[in-house]
Amino acid sequence: MDFLGVGAIIISWNFLVLDDNHRNIFLKPLVGMGEHYPSYREFYAQKQFEEIKNFLNKNNTRPFKVGSLGIHPGVATFNGLKSIDGYTGNYPLTYKHQFFKIIKSELQPGGEKGLYSHFMGWGNKCYLFNQLQGDHFIRCKWFDRVELKNVDYNYDQLLKMGCKYLISTDPFIGEKRVKLLKLFKHKESAWDLYLYRVL
């Protein structure tokens, strides 16, 4: 086989097998291989978050924070919303202990294996973990939905830390401490986002 033939095989392999997005487009319909990952535009969803920000700013005169479930907290921060959660190395240990009070019951032994040690042992990952979503913080709208039933957060601690709203890719079911305000959808976004007020 000549040099061009080998090159064509390598390029085809990279394009159709190693690149998940292209595998999703070309091979998944034929052989069931591949996953779709959001593009930059879909991930950061700027137009959708502009709608969310306008909705929140219209209904608030005081500062507030949001928490994210099923979506990376950095998306809210990128779009100008102050977040209670995040992926950062620059926050005090006292904040981690305060945040732990919110999710403590969701991290207890007997649930998803390693979620407790994952939070306690990973210093910069301060997420609103729960047993239903686990550590799957990228739950795009083309993934299966999870119903958030009996999520045992300390909602008083959420409010104490300034979090008035939760932005979730999955709906809460039967939770009395949150109120659905609106479902935000956008064709250029990777997310269908439920906006909840913490009560």
PDB file of C-alpha atoms in Angstrom:
ATOM      1  CA  MET A   1       0.000   0.000   0.000  1.00  0.00           C
ATOM      2  CA  ASP A   2       1.402   3.400  -0.893  1.00  0.00           C
ATOM      3  CA  PHE A   3       1.789   6.458   1.315  1.00  0.00           C
ATOM      4  CA  LEU A   4      -1.435   8.097   0.073  1.00  0.00           C
ATOM      5  CA  GLY A   5      -3.467   4.954   0.779  1.00  0.00           C
ATOM      6  CA  VAL A   6      -2.147   4.739   4.342  1.00  0.00           C
ATOM      7  CA  GLY A   7      -2.832   8.455   4.812  1.00  0.00           C
ATOM      8  CA  ALA A   8      -6.408   8.056   3.551  1.00  0.00           C
ATOM      9  CA  ILE A   9      -6.995   5.190   5.988  1.00  0.00           C
ATOM     10  CA  ILE A  10      -5.596   7.183   8.915  1.00  0.00           C
ATOM     11  CA  ILE A  11      -7.668  10.258   8.051  1.00  0.00           C
ATOM     12  CA  SER A  12     -10.806   8.156   7.585  1.00  0.00           C
ATOM     13  CA  TRP A  13     -10.182   6.370  10.889  1.00  0.00           C
ATOM     14  CA  ASN A  14      -9.752   9.677  12.732  1.00  0.00           C
ATOM     15  CA  PHE A  15     -12.736  11.247  11.016  1.00  0.00           C
ATOM     16  CA  LEU A  16     -15.233   8.375  11.287  1.00  0.00           C
ATOM     17  CA  VAL A  17     -14.101   6.381  14.334  1.00  0.00           C
ATOM     18  CA  LEU A  18     -12.202   8.630  16.722  1.00  0.00           C
ATOM     19  CA  ASP A  19     -14.239  11.819  16.225  1.00  0.00           C
ATOM     20  CA  ASP A  20     -17.479  11.188  18.118  1.00  0.00           C
ATOM     21  CA  ASN A  21     -19.472  13.917  16.409  1.00  0.00           C
ATOM     22  CA  HIS A  22     -18.718  12.650  12.912  1.00  0.00           C
ATOM     23  CA  ARG A  23     -19.225   9.048  14.016  1.00  0.00           C
ATOM     24  CA  ASN A  24     -22.600  10.136  15.343  1.00  0.00           C
ATOM     25  CA  ILE A  25     -23.557  11.726  12.021  1.00  0.00           C
ATOM     26  CA  PHE A  26     -22.281   9.037   9.658  1.00  0.00           C
ATOM     27  CA  LEU A  27     -21.935   5.704  11.468  1.00  0.00           C
ATOM     28  CA  LYS A  28     -24.524   5.785  14.246  1.00  0.00           C
ATOM     29  CA  PRO A  29     -27.502   5.566  11.871  1.00  0.00           C
ATOM     30  CA  LEU A  30     -25.877   2.577  10.159  1.00  0.00           C
ATOM     31  CA  VAL A  31     -24.210   0.616  12.976  1.00  0.00           C
ATOM     32  CA  GLY A  32     -25.369   2.269  16.216  1.00  0.00           C
ATOM     33  CA  MET A  33     -21.926   3.652  17.116  1.00  0.00           C
ATOM     34  CA  GLY A  34     -21.271   7.172  18.393  1.00  0.00           C
ATOM     35  CA  GLU A  35     -22.506   9.914  20.671  1.00  0.00           C
ATOM     36  CA  HIS A  36     -23.336  13.536  20.003  1.00  0.00           C
ATOM     37  CA  TYR A  37     -21.496  16.127  22.046  1.00  0.00           C
ATOM     38  CA  PRO A  38     -22.651  19.724  22.140  1.00  0.00           C
ATOM     39  CA  SER A  39     -20.905  22.326  20.061  1.00  0.00           C
ATOM     40  CA  TYR A  40     -19.521  25.438  21.729  1.00  0.00           C
ATOM     41  CA  ARG A  41     -22.679  27.353  20.803  1.00  0.00           C
ATOM     42  CA  GLU A  42     -24.965  24.561  22.074  1.00  0.00           C
ATOM     43  CA  PHE A  43     -23.001  24.145  25.318  1.00  0.00           C
ATOM     44  CA  TYR A  44     -22.894  27.821  26.356  1.00  0.00           C
ATOM     45  CA  ALA A  45     -26.411  28.538  25.049  1.00  0.00           C
ATOM     46  CA  GLN A  46     -25.980  32.294  25.138  1.00  0.00           C
ATOM     47  CA  LYS A  47     -29.316  33.172  23.529  1.00  0.00           C
ATOM     48  CA  GLN A  48     -31.215  30.848  25.871  1.00  0.00           C
ATOM     49  CA  PHE A  49     -29.420  32.244  28.920  1.00  0.00           C
ATOM     50  CA  GLU A  50     -30.145  35.778  27.751  1.00  0.00           C
ATOM     51  CA  GLU A  51     -33.839  34.844  28.019  1.00  0.00           C
ATOM     52  CA  ILE A  52     -33.281  33.354  31.480  1.00  0.00           C
ATOM     53  CA  LYS A  53     -31.339  36.417  32.681  1.00  0.00           C
ATOM     54  CA  ASN A  54     -34.011  38.794  31.384  1.00  0.00           C
ATOM     55  CA  PHE A  55     -36.697  36.753  33.142  1.00  0.00           C
ATOM     56  CA  LEU A  56     -34.760  36.723  36.437  1.00  0.00           C
ATOM     57  CA  ASN A  57     -33.709  40.370  36.336  1.00  0.00           C
ATOM     58  CA  LYS A  58     -37.294  41.429  35.644  1.00  0.00           C
ATOM     59  CA  ASN A  59     -38.405  39.634  38.831  1.00  0.00           C
ATOM     60  CA  ASN A  60     -35.551  40.602  41.175  1.00  0.00           C
ATOM     61  CA  THR A  61     -34.326  43.834  42.687  1.00  0.00           C
ATOM     62  CA  ARG A  62     -31.801  42.205  45.046  1.00  0.00           C
ATOM     63  CA  PRO A  63     -28.744  40.087  44.243  1.00  0.00           C
ATOM     64  CA  PHE A  64     -29.300  36.342  43.876  1.00  0.00           C
ATOM     65  CA  LYS A  65     -27.406  33.174  43.013  1.00  0.00           C
ATOM     66  CA  VAL A  66     -28.372  30.141  40.968  1.00  0.00           C
ATOM     67  CA  GLY A  67     -27.509  26.465  41.279  1.00  0.00           C
ATOM     68  CA  SER A  68     -27.158  24.080  38.352  1.00  0.00           C
ATOM     69  CA  LEU A  69     -28.344  20.474  38.040  1.00  0.00           C
ATOM     70  CA  GLY A  70     -27.519  18.406  34.960  1.00  0.00           C
ATOM     71  CA  ILE A  71     -25.660  21.303  33.373  1.00  0.00           C
ATOM     72  CA  HIS A  72     -22.142  22.460  34.125  1.00  0.00           C
ATOM     73  CA  PRO A  73     -22.258  25.393  36.605  1.00  0.00           C
ATOM     74  CA  GLY A  74     -19.733  27.201  34.433  1.00  0.00           C
ATOM     75  CA  VAL A  75     -22.438  27.766  31.802  1.00  0.00           C
ATOM     76  CA  ALA A  76     -24.444  29.969  34.173  1.00  0.00           C
ATOM     77  CA  THR A  77     -21.292  31.804  35.272  1.00  0.00           C
ATOM     78  CA  PHE A  78     -20.154  32.298  31.662  1.00  0.00           C
ATOM     79  CA  ASN A  79     -23.540  33.871  30.918  1.00  0.00           C
ATOM     80  CA  GLY A  80     -23.310  36.366  33.778  1.00  0.00           C
ATOM     81  CA  LEU A  81     -25.290  34.622  36.525  1.00  0.00           C
ATOM     82  CA  LYS A  82     -23.766  34.299  39.966  1.00  0.00           C
ATOM     83  CA  SER A  83     -23.557  30.614  40.874  1.00  0.00           C
ATOM     84  CA  ILE A  84     -23.516  28.895  44.214  1.00  0.00           C
ATOM     85  CA  ASP A  85     -21.719  25.934  42.665  1.00  0.00           C
ATOM     86  CA  GLY A  86     -18.798  25.528  40.322  1.00  0.00           C
ATOM     87  CA  TYR A  87     -15.520  23.952  39.320  1.00  0.00           C
ATOM     88  CA  THR A  88     -12.800  26.080  40.828  1.00  0.00           C
ATOM     89  CA  GLY A  89      -9.689  25.826  42.936  1.00  0.00           C
ATOM     90  CA  ASN A  90     -10.122  29.239  44.497  1.00  0.00           C
ATOM     91  CA  TYR A  91     -12.658  29.018  47.282  1.00  0.00           C
ATOM     92  CA  PRO A  92     -12.140  28.608  51.019  1.00  0.00           C
ATOM     93  CA  LEU A  93     -12.502  25.279  52.799  1.00  0.00           C
ATOM     94  CA  THR A  94     -15.179  26.875  54.987  1.00  0.00           C
ATOM     95  CA  TYR A  95     -17.309  27.358  51.842  1.00  0.00           C
ATOM     96  CA  LYS A  96     -16.934  23.670  50.992  1.00  0.00           C
ATOM     97  CA  HIS A  97     -18.153  22.752  54.486  1.00  0.00           C
ATOM     98  CA  GLN A  98     -21.128  25.116  54.150  1.00  0.00           C
ATOM     99  CA  PHE A  99     -21.942  23.683  50.720  1.00  0.00           C
ATOM    100  CA  PHE A 100     -21.654  20.142  52.086  1.00  0.00           C
ATOM    101  CA  LYS A 101     -24.613  20.890  54.371  1.00  0.00           C
ATOM    102  CA  ILE A 102     -26.792  21.295  51.251  1.00  0.00           C
ATOM    103  CA  ILE A 103     -25.946  17.930  49.690  1.00  0.00           C
ATOM    104  CA  LYS A 104     -24.929  15.889  52.748  1.00  0.00           C
ATOM    105  CA  SER A 105     -27.978  13.600  52.698  1.00  0.00           C
ATOM    106  CA  GLU A 106     -27.497  12.908  48.978  1.00  0.00           C
ATOM    107  CA  LEU A 107     -23.901  11.784  49.512  1.00  0.00           C
ATOM    108  CA  GLN A 108     -24.480   9.219  52.240  1.00  0.00           C
ATOM    109  CA  PRO A 109     -23.241   5.635  51.894  1.00  0.00           C
ATOM    110  CA  GLY A 110     -25.693   3.316  50.201  1.00  0.00           C
ATOM    111  CA  GLY A 111     -26.235   5.607  47.248  1.00  0.00           C
ATOM    112  CA  GLU A 112     -24.166   5.972  44.105  1.00  0.00           C
ATOM    113  CA  LYS A 113     -20.813   4.378  44.849  1.00  0.00           C
ATOM    114  CA  GLY A 114     -18.139   6.910  45.665  1.00  0.00           C
ATOM    115  CA  LEU A 115     -20.247  10.095  45.468  1.00  0.00           C
ATOM    116  CA  TYR A 116     -19.395  11.046  49.062  1.00  0.00           C
ATOM    117  CA  SER A 117     -15.661  10.498  48.638  1.00  0.00           C
ATOM    118  CA  HIS A 118     -15.846  12.121  45.204  1.00  0.00           C
ATOM    119  CA  PHE A 119     -17.104  15.377  46.717  1.00  0.00           C
ATOM    120  CA  MET A 120     -14.965  15.289  49.839  1.00  0.00           C
ATOM    121  CA  GLY A 121     -11.812  14.207  48.031  1.00  0.00           C
ATOM    122  CA  TRP A 122     -12.017  16.449  44.989  1.00  0.00           C
ATOM    123  CA  GLY A 123     -11.290  19.952  46.220  1.00  0.00           C
ATOM    124  CA  ASN A 124     -12.385  22.011  43.252  1.00  0.00           C
ATOM    125  CA  LYS A 125     -15.617  20.224  42.268  1.00  0.00           C
ATOM    126  CA  CYS A 126     -18.401  21.945  44.184  1.00  0.00           C
ATOM    127  CA  TYR A 127     -21.547  20.599  42.488  1.00  0.00           C
ATOM    128  CA  LEU A 128     -25.134  20.002  43.586  1.00  0.00           C
ATOM    129  CA  PHE A 129     -24.700  16.237  43.529  1.00  0.00           C
ATOM    130  CA  ASN A 130     -27.709  13.979  44.033  1.00  0.00           C
ATOM    131  CA  GLN A 131     -28.253  10.226  43.843  1.00  0.00           C
ATOM    132  CA  LEU A 132     -30.448  10.384  40.738  1.00  0.00           C
ATOM    133  CA  GLN A 133     -28.109  12.341  38.475  1.00  0.00           C
ATOM    134  CA  GLY A 134     -24.887  11.215  40.141  1.00  0.00           C
ATOM    135  CA  ASP A 135     -21.855  12.891  38.651  1.00  0.00           C
ATOM    136  CA  HIS A 136     -23.479  13.306  35.232  1.00  0.00           C
ATOM    137  CA  PHE A 137     -23.537  17.082  34.994  1.00  0.00           C
ATOM    138  CA  ILE A 138     -23.855  17.212  31.223  1.00  0.00           C
ATOM    139  CA  ARG A 139     -27.393  15.994  30.525  1.00  0.00           C
ATOM    140  CA  CYS A 140     -28.126  17.325  27.041  1.00  0.00           C
ATOM    141  CA  LYS A 141     -31.694  17.524  25.756  1.00  0.00           C
ATOM    142  CA  TRP A 142     -31.118  14.515  23.491  1.00  0.00           C
ATOM    143  CA  PHE A 143     -30.313  12.317  26.535  1.00  0.00           C
ATOM    144  CA  ASP A 144     -32.959  10.473  28.549  1.00  0.00           C
ATOM    145  CA  ARG A 145     -34.624  12.549  31.250  1.00  0.00           C
ATOM    146  CA  VAL A 146     -34.435  11.674  34.933  1.00  0.00           C
ATOM    147  CA  GLU A 147     -37.283  12.663  37.242  1.00  0.00           C
ATOM    148  CA  LEU A 148     -35.884  14.308  40.368  1.00  0.00           C
ATOM    149  CA  LYS A 149     -37.990  12.659  43.056  1.00  0.00           C
ATOM    150  CA  ASN A 150     -37.114  12.840  46.751  1.00  0.00           C
ATOM    151  CA  VAL A 151     -33.911  14.818  46.252  1.00  0.00           C
ATOM    152  CA  ASP A 152     -32.863  15.401  49.843  1.00  0.00           C
ATOM    153  CA  TYR A 153     -31.198  18.817  49.704  1.00  0.00           C
ATOM    154  CA  ASN A 154     -31.065  21.182  52.640  1.00  0.00           C
ATOM    155  CA  TYR A 155     -33.091  23.950  51.000  1.00  0.00           C
ATOM    156  CA  ASP A 156     -32.745  26.225  54.031  1.00  0.00           C
ATOM    157  CA  GLN A 157     -28.971  26.073  53.597  1.00  0.00           C
ATOM    158  CA  LEU A 158     -29.355  26.843  49.876  1.00  0.00           C
ATOM    159  CA  LEU A 159     -31.284  29.996  50.749  1.00  0.00           C
ATOM    160  CA  LYS A 160     -28.860  30.882  53.543  1.00  0.00           C
ATOM    161  CA  MET A 161     -26.024  30.814  51.022  1.00  0.00           C
ATOM    162  CA  GLY A 162     -27.949  33.127  48.664  1.00  0.00           C
ATOM    163  CA  CYS A 163     -29.251  30.584  46.151  1.00  0.00           C
ATOM    164  CA  LYS A 164     -32.780  31.593  45.142  1.00  0.00           C
ATOM    165  CA  TYR A 165     -33.027  29.630  41.871  1.00  0.00           C
ATOM    166  CA  LEU A 166     -32.177  26.223  40.472  1.00  0.00           C
ATOM    167  CA  ILE A 167     -31.586  25.656  36.773  1.00  0.00           C
ATOM    168  CA  SER A 168     -32.107  21.994  35.950  1.00  0.00           C
ATOM    169  CA  THR A 169     -32.069  19.810  32.855  1.00  0.00           C
ATOM    170  CA  ASP A 170     -34.379  17.376  34.654  1.00  0.00           C
ATOM    171  CA  PRO A 171     -37.756  18.119  36.266  1.00  0.00           C
ATOM    172  CA  PHE A 172     -38.407  17.962  39.999  1.00  0.00           C
ATOM    173  CA  ILE A 173     -41.406  15.762  40.811  1.00  0.00           C
ATOM    174  CA  GLY A 174     -43.394  16.315  44.006  1.00  0.00           C
ATOM    175  CA  GLU A 175     -40.794  18.557  45.672  1.00  0.00           C
ATOM    176  CA  LYS A 176     -42.519  21.155  47.869  1.00  0.00           C
ATOM    177  CA  ARG A 177     -39.443  23.332  48.403  1.00  0.00           C
ATOM    178  CA  VAL A 178     -39.109  24.358  44.755  1.00  0.00           C
ATOM    179  CA  LYS A 179     -41.574  26.023  42.405  1.00  0.00           C
ATOM    180  CA  LEU A 180     -41.332  25.716  38.621  1.00  0.00           C
ATOM    181  CA  LEU A 181     -41.257  29.173  37.082  1.00  0.00           C
ATOM    182  CA  LYS A 182     -40.658  28.361  33.440  1.00  0.00           C
ATOM    183  CA  LEU A 183     -39.224  25.824  30.988  1.00  0.00           C
ATOM    184  CA  PHE A 184     -36.712  27.431  28.619  1.00  0.00           C
ATOM    185  CA  LYS A 185     -36.048  25.809  25.241  1.00  0.00           C
ATOM    186  CA  HIS A 186     -33.918  27.066  22.379  1.00  0.00           C
ATOM    187  CA  LYS A 187     -33.015  25.444  19.069  1.00  0.00           C
ATOM    188  CA  GLU A 188     -29.343  26.507  19.351  1.00  0.00           C
ATOM    189  CA  SER A 189     -28.959  25.107  22.875  1.00  0.00           C
ATOM    190  CA  ALA A 190     -27.956  21.658  24.114  1.00  0.00           C
ATOM    191  CA  TRP A 191     -30.378  22.041  27.019  1.00  0.00           C
ATOM    192  CA  ASP A 192     -34.051  22.173  27.879  1.00  0.00           C
ATOM    193  CA  LEU A 193     -33.849  24.085  31.163  1.00  0.00           C
ATOM    194  CA  TYR A 194     -36.347  24.082  34.009  1.00  0.00           C
ATOM    195  CA  LEU A 195     -36.075  27.210  36.144  1.00  0.00           C
ATOM    196  CA  TYR A 196     -37.145  26.726  39.777  1.00  0.00           C
ATOM    197  CA  ARG A 197     -37.526  29.132  42.665  1.00  0.00           C
ATOM    198  CA  VAL A 198     -36.267  27.764  45.985  1.00  0.00           C
ATOM    199  CA  LEU A 199     -38.971  28.126  48.657  1.00  0.00           C
TER     200      LEU A 199
END
